[in-house]
PDB file of C-alpha atoms in Angstrom:
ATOM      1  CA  UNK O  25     -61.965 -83.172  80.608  1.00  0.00           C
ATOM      2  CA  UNK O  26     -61.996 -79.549  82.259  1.00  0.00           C
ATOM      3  CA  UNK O  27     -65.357 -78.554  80.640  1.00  0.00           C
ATOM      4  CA  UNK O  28     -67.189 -82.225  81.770  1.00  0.00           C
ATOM      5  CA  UNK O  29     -65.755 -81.320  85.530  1.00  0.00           C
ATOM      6  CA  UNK O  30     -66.982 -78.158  84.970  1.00  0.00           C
ATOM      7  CA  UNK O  31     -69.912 -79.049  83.820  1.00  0.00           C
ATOM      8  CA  UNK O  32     -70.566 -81.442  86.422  1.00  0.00           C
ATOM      9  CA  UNK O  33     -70.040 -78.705  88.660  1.00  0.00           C
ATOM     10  CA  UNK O  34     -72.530 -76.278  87.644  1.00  0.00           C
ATOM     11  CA  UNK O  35     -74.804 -79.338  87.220  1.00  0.00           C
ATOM     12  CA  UNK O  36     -75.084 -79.847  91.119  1.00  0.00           C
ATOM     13  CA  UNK O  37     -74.837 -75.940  91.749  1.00  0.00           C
ATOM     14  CA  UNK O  38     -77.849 -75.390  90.647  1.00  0.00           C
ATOM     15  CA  UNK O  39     -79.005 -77.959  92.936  1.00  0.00           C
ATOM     16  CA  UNK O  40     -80.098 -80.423  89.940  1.00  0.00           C
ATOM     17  CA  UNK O  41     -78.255 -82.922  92.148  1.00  0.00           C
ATOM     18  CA  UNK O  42     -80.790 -85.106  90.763  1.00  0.00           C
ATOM     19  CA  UNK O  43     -79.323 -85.966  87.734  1.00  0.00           C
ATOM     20  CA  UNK O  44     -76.644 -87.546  89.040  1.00  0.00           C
ATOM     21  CA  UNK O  45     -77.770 -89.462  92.118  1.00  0.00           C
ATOM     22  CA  UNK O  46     -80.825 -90.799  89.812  1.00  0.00           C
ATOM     23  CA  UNK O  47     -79.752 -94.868  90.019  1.00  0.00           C
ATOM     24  CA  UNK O  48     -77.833 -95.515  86.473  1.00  0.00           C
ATOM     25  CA  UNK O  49     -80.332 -98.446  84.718  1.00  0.00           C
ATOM     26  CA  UNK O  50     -79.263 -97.221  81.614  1.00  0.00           C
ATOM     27  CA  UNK O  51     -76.030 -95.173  81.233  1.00  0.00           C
ATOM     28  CA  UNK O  52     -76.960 -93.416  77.787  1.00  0.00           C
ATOM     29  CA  UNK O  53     -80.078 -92.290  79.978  1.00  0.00           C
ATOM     30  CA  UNK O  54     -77.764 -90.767  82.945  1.00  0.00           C
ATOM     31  CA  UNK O  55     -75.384 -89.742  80.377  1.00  0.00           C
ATOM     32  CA  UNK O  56     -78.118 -87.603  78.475  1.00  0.00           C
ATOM     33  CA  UNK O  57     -79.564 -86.225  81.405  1.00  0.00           C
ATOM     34  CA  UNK O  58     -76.761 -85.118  83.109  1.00  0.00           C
ATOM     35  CA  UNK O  59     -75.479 -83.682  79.006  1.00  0.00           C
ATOM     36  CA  UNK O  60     -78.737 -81.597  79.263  1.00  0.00           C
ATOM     37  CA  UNK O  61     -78.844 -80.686  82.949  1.00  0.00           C
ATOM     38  CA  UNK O  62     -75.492 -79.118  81.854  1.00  0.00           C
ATOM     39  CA  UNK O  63     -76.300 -77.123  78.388  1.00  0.00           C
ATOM     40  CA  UNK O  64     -79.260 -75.541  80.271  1.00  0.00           C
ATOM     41  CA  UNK O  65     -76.952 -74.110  82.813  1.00  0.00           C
ATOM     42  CA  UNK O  66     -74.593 -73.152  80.043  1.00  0.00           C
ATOM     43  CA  UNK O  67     -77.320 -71.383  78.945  1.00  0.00           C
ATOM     44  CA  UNK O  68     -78.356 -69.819  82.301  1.00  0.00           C
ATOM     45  CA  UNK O  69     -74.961 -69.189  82.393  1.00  0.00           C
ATOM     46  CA  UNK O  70     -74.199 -67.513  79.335  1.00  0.00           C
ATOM     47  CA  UNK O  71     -77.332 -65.048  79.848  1.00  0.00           C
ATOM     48  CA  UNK O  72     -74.953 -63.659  82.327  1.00  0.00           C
ATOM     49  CA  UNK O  73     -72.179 -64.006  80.843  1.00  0.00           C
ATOM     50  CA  UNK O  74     -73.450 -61.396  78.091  1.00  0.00           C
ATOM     51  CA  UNK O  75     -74.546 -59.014  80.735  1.00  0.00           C
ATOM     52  CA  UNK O  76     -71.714 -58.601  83.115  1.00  0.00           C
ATOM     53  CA  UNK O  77     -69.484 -56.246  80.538  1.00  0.00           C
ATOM     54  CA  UNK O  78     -70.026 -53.697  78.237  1.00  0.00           C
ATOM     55  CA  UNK O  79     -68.246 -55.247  75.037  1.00  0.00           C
ATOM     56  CA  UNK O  80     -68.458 -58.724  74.885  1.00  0.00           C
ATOM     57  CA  UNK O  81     -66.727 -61.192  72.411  1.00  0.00           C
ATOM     58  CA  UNK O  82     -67.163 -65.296  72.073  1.00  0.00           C
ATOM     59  CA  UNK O  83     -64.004 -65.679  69.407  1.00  0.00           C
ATOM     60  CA  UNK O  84     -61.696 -68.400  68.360  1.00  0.00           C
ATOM     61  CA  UNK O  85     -58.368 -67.651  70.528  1.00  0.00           C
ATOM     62  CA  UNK O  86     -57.546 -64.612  72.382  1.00  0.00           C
ATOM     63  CA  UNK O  87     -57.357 -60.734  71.582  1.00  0.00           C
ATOM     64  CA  UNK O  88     -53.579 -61.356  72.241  1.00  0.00           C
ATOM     65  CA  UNK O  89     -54.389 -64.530  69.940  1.00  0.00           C
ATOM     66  CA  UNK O  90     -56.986 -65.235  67.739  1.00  0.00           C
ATOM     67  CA  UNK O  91     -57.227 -67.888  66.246  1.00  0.00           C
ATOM     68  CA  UNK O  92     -58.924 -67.715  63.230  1.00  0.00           C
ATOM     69  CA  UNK O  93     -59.356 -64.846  60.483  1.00  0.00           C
ATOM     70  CA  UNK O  94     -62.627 -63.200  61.524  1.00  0.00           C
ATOM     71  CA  UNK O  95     -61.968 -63.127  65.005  1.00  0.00           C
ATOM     72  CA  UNK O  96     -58.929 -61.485  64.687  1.00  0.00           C
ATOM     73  CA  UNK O  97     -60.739 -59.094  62.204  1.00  0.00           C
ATOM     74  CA  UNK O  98     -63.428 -58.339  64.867  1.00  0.00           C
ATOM     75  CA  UNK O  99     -60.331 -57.953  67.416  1.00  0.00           C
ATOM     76  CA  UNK O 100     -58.420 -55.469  65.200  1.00  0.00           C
ATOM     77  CA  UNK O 101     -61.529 -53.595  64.344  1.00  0.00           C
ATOM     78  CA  UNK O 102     -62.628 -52.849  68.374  1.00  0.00           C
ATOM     79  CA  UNK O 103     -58.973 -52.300  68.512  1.00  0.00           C
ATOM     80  CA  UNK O 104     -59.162 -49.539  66.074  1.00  0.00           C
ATOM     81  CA  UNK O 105     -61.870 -48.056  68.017  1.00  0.00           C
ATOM     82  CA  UNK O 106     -59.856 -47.750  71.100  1.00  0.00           C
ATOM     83  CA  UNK O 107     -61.630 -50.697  72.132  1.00  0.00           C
ATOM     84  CA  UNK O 108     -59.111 -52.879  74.309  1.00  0.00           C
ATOM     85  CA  UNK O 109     -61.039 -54.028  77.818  1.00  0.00           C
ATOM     86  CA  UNK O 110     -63.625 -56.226  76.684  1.00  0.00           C
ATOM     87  CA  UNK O 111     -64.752 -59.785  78.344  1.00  0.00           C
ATOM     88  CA  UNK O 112     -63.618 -62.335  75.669  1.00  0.00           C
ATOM     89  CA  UNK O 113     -64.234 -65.757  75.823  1.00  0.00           C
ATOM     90  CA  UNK O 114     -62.317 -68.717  73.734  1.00  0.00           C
ATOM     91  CA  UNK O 115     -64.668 -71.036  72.343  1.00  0.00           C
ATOM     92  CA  UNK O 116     -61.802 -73.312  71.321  1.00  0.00           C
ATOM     93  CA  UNK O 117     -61.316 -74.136  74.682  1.00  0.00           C
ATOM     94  CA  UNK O 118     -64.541 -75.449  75.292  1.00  0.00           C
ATOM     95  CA  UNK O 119     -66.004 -77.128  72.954  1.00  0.00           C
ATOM     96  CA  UNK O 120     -69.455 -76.724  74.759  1.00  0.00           C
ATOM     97  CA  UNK O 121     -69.120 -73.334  75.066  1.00  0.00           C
ATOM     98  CA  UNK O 122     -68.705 -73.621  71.103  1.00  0.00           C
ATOM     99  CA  UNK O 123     -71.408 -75.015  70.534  1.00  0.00           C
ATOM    100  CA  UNK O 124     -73.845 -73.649  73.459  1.00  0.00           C
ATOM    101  CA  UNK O 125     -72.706 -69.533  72.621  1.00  0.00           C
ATOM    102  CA  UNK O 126     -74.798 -70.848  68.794  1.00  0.00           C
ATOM    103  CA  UNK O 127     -77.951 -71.998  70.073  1.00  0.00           C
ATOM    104  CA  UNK O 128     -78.377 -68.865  72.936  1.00  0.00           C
ATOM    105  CA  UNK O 129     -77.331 -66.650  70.732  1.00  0.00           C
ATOM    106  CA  UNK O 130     -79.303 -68.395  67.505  1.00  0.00           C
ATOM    107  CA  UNK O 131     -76.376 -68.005  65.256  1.00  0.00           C
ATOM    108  CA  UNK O 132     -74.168 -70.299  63.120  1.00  0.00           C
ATOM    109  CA  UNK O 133     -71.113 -69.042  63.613  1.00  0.00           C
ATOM    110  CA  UNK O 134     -67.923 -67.498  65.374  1.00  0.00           C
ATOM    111  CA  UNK O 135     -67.206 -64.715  66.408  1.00  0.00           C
ATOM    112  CA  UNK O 136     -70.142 -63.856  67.952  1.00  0.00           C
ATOM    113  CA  UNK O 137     -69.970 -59.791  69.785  1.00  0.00           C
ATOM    114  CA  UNK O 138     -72.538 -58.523  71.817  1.00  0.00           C
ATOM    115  CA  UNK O 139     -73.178 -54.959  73.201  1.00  0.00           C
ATOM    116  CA  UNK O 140     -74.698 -54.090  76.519  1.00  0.00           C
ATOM    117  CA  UNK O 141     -76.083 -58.108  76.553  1.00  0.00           C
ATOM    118  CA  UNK O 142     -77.903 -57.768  73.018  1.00  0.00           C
ATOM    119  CA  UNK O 143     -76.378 -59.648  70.223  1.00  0.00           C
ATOM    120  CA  UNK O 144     -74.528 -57.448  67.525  1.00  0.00           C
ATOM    121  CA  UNK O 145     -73.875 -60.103  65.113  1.00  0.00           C
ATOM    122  CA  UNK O 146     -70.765 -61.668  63.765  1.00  0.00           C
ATOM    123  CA  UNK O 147     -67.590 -60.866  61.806  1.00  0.00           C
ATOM    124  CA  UNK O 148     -69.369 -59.122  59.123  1.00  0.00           C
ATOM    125  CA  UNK O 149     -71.986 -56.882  60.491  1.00  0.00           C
ATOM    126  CA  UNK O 150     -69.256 -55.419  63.043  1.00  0.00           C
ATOM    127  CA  UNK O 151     -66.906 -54.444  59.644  1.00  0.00           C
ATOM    128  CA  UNK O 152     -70.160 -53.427  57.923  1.00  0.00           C
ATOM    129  CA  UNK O 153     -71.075 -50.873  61.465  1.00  0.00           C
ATOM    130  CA  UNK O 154     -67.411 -50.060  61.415  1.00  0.00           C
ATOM    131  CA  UNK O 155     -67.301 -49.219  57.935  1.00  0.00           C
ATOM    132  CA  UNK O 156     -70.733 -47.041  57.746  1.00  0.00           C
ATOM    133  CA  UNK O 157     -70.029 -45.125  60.724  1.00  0.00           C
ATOM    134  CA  UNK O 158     -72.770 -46.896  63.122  1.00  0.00           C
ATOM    135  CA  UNK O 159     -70.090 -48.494  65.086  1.00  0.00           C
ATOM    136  CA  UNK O 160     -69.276 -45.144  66.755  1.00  0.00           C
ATOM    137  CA  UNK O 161     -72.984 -44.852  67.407  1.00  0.00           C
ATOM    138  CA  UNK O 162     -73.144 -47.634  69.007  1.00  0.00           C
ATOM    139  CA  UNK O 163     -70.377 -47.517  71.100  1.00  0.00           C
ATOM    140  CA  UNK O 164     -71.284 -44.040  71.972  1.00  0.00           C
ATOM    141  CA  UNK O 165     -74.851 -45.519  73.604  1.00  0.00           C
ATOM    142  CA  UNK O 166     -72.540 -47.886  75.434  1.00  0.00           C
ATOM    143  CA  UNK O 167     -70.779 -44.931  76.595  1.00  0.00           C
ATOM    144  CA  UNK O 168     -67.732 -45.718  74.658  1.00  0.00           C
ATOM    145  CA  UNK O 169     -65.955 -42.831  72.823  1.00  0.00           C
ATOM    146  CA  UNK O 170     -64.629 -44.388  69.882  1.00  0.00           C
ATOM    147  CA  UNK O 171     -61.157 -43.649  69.437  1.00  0.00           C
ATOM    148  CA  UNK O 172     -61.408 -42.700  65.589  1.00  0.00           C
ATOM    149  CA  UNK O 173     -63.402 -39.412  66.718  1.00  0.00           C
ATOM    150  CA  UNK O 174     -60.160 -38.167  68.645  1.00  0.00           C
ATOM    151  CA  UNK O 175     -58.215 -39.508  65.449  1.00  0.00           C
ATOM    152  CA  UNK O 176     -60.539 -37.206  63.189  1.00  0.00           C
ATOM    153  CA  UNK O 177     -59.911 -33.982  65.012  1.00  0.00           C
ATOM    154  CA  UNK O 178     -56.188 -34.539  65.445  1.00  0.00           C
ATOM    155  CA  UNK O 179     -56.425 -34.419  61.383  1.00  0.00           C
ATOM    156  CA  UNK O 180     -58.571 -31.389  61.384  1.00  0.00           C
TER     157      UNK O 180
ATOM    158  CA  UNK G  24     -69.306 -92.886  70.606  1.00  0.00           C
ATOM    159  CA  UNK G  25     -66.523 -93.679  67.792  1.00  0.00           C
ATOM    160  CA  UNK G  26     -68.849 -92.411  64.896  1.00  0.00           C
ATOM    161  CA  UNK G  27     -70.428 -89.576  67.139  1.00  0.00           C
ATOM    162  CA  UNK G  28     -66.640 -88.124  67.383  1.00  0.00           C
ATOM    163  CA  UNK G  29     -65.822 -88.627  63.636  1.00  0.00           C
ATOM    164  CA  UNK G  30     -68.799 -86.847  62.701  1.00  0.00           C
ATOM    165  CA  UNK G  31     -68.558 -83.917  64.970  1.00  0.00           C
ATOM    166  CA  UNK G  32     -64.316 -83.439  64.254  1.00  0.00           C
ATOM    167  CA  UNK G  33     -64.307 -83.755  60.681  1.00  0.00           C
ATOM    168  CA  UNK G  34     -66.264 -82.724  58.617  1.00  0.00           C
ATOM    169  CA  UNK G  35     -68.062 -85.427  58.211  1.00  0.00           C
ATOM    170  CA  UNK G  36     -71.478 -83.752  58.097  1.00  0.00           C
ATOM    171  CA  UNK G  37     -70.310 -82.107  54.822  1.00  0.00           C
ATOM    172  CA  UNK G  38     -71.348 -85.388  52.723  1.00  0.00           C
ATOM    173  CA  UNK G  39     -74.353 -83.815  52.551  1.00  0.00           C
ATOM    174  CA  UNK G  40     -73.931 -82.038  49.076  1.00  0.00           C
ATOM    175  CA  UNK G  41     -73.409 -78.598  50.414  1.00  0.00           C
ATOM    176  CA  UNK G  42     -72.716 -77.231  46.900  1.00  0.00           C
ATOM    177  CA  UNK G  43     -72.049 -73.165  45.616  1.00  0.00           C
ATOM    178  CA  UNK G  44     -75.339 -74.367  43.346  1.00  0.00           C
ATOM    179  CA  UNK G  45     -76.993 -76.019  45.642  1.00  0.00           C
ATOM    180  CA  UNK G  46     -76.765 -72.301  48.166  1.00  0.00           C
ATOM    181  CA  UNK G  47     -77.636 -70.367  45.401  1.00  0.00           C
ATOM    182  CA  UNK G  48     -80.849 -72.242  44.348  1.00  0.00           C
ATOM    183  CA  UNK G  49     -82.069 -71.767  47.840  1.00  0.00           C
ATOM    184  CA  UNK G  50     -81.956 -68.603  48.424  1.00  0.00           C
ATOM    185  CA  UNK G  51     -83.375 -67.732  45.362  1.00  0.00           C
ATOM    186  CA  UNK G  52     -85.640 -69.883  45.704  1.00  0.00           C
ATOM    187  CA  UNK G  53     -86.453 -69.159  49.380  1.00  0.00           C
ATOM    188  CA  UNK G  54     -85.574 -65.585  49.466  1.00  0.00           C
ATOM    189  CA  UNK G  55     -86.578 -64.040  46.061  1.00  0.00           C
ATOM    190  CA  UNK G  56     -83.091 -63.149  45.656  1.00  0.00           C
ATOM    191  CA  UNK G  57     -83.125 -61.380  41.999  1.00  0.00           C
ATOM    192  CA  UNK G  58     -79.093 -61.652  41.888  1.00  0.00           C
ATOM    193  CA  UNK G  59     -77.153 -64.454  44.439  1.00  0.00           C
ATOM    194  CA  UNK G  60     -73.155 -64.240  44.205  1.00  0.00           C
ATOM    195  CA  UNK G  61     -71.826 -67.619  45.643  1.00  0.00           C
ATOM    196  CA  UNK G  62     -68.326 -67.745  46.396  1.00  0.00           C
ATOM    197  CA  UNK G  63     -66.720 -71.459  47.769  1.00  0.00           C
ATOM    198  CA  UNK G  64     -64.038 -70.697  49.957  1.00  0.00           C
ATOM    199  CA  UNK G  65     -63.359 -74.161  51.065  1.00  0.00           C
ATOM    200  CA  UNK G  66     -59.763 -73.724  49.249  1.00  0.00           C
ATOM    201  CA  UNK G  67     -58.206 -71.157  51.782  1.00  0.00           C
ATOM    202  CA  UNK G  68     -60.138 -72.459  54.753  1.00  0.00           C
ATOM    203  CA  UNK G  69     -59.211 -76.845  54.727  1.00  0.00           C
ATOM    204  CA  UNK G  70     -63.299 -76.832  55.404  1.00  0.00           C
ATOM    205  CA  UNK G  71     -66.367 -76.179  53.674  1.00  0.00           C
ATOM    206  CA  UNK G  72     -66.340 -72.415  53.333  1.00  0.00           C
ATOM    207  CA  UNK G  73     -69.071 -69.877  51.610  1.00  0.00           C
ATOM    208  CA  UNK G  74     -69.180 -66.123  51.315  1.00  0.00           C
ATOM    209  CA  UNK G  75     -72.143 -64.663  49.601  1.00  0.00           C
ATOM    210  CA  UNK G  76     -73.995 -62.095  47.974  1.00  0.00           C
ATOM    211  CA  UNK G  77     -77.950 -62.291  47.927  1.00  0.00           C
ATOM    212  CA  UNK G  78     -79.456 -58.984  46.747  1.00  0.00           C
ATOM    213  CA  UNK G  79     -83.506 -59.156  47.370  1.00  0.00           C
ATOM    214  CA  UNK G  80     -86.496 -57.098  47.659  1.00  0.00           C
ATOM    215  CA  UNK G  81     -87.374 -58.440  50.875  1.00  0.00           C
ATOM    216  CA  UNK G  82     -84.576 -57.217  52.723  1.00  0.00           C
ATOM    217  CA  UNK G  83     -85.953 -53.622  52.185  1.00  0.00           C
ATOM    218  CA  UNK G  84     -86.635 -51.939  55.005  1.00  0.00           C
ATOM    219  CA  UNK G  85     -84.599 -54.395  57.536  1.00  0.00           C
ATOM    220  CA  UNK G  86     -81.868 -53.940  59.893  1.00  0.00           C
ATOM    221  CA  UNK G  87     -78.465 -55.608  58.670  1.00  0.00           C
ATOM    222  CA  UNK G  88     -79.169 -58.217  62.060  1.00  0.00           C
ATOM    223  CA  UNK G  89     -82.429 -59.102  60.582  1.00  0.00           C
ATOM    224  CA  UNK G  90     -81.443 -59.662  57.397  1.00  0.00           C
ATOM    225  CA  UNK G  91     -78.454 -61.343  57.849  1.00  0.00           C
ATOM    226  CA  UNK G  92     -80.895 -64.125  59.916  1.00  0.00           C
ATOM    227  CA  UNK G  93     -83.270 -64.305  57.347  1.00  0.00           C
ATOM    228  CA  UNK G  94     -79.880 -66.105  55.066  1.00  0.00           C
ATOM    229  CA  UNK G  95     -79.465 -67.913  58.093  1.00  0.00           C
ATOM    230  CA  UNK G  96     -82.804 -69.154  58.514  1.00  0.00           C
ATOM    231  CA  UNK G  97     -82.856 -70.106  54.626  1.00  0.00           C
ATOM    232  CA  UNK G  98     -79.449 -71.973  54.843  1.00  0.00           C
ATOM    233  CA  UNK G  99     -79.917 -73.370  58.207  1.00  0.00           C
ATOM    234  CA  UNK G 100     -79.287 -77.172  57.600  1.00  0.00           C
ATOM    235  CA  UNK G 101     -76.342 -76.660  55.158  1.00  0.00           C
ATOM    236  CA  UNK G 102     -75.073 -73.837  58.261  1.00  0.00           C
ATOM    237  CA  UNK G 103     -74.802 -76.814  60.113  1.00  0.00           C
ATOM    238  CA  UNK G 104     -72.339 -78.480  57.920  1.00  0.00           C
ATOM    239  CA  UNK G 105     -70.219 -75.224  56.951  1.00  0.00           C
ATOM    240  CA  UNK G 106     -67.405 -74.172  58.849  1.00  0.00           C
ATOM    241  CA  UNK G 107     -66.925 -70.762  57.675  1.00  0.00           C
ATOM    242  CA  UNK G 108     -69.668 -68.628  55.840  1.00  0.00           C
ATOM    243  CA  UNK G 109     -69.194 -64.973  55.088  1.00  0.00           C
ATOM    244  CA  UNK G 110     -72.666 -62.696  53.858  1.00  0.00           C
ATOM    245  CA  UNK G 111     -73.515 -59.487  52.359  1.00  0.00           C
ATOM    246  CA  UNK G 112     -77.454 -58.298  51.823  1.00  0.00           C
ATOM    247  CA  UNK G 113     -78.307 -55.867  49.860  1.00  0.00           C
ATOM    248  CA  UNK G 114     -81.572 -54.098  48.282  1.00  0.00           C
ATOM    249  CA  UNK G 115     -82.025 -54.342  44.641  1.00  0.00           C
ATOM    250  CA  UNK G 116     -81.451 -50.265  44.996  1.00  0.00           C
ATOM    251  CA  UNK G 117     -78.445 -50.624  46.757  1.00  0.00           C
ATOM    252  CA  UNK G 118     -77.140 -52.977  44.473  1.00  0.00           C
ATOM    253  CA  UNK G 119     -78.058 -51.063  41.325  1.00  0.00           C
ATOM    254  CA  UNK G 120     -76.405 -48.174  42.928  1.00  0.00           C
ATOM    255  CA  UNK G 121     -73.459 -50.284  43.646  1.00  0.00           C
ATOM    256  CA  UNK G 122     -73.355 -51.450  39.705  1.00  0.00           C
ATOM    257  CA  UNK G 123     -73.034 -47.919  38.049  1.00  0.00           C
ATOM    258  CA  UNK G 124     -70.113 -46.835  40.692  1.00  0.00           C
TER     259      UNK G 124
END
């Protein structure tokens, strides 16, 4: 109910008022315009979304609680890294977010992690960075200091 | 609306025959994969769950991202029916490599 109020909302924001106030002589007709009037924002809207922080993660729960076994991986792994402020979002509680993070992002699956608003890829690449060393570079261009290089000297 | 909500909340989509054989025939089909490891996870998961391993020449040279899409491009309609799916790509080099270890 939230997310068709919300969407509803962003719907007229953007001034498509149009949709809405179009007479209904066929309600599948208003209903899929007004369905598409909203993804397109979502997808306006997650363009900015992406942007607007460093580190940012589309998961199933919350860092405090994911949900599901990959996004807690790709939790514990930023975790590892010192990684703890990051803009998370919970698809679970949208399920149009859920769906709308796959197309923009052109991926099947979540979690979905992007740095500095370009798509890192999912559960697997992030353990694959982490586990070659190219997730340190990467957070280093993000200017990030991974927390495993202060671990390394301490053991030096 | 009844149907539309079945299909999208189970996993109703998966009665499309979204089988370890059917994954592995396509990407070696599609991919040139010379050695395609396909592992059903659907037991641990309640849901129609992959992880593979597609070793092929044409990875060589790509980024993991890249790569990683091209097995997404090739499995794209059974994607849409699978709720988890787990990947690894290597090179035929890499994977020799990976044999003799």
């Amino acid at each position: 109910m939230n997310s068709l109020i919300r969407s509803t909302a962003r719907c007229m924001r953007s001034g498509a008022a149009a949709c809405l106030l179009r007479p209904a002589d066929g309600l599948v007709r208003a209903a899929s315009a007004r369905f598409l009037c909203a993804a397109a924002d979502l997808q306006k809207d997650l363009g900015e979304m992406v942007k607007k922080d460093k580190v940012v993660v589309f998961m199933k729960g919350t860092p405090a609680q994911p949900m599901c076994g990959f996004s807690n991986a790709v939790v514990q792994i930023l975790r590892m890294h010192g990684v703890d402020q990051y803009a998370s979002y919970n698809v679970l509680e949208d399920q149009e977010l859920r769906e709308g993070v796959k197309v923009f992002s052109n991926w099947p699956t979540i979690p979905q992690v992007y740095f500095n608003g370009e798509f890192v890829g999912g559960c697997d690449i992030l353990l694959q960075m982490h586990q070659n060393g190219d997730l340190v570079d990467e957070l280093k261009k993000l200017g990030i200091r991974s927390a495993l290089l202060d671990a390394e000297k301490e053991s030096k | 609306m009844l149907l539309l909500y079945y299909e999208s909340h189970t996993h109703g989509l998966s009665y499309m025959a979204v089988s370890a054989d059917h994954i592995r025939e396509k990407l070696i089909k599609e991919l040139e994969a010379v050695h395609v490891d396909v592992e059903d996870t659907s037991p641990e998961r309640c849901a129609a769950s992959f992880k593979v391993l597609v070793v092929s020449a044409q990875f060589e040279g790509k980024p993991l991202l890249q790569r990683h899409r091209m097995v997404n491009m090739c499995l794209a309609e059974e994607l849409k029916a699978i709720h988890a799916f787990e990947q690894k790509t290597l090179t035929p080099e890499h994977w020799d490599k990976m044999k003799q270890q």
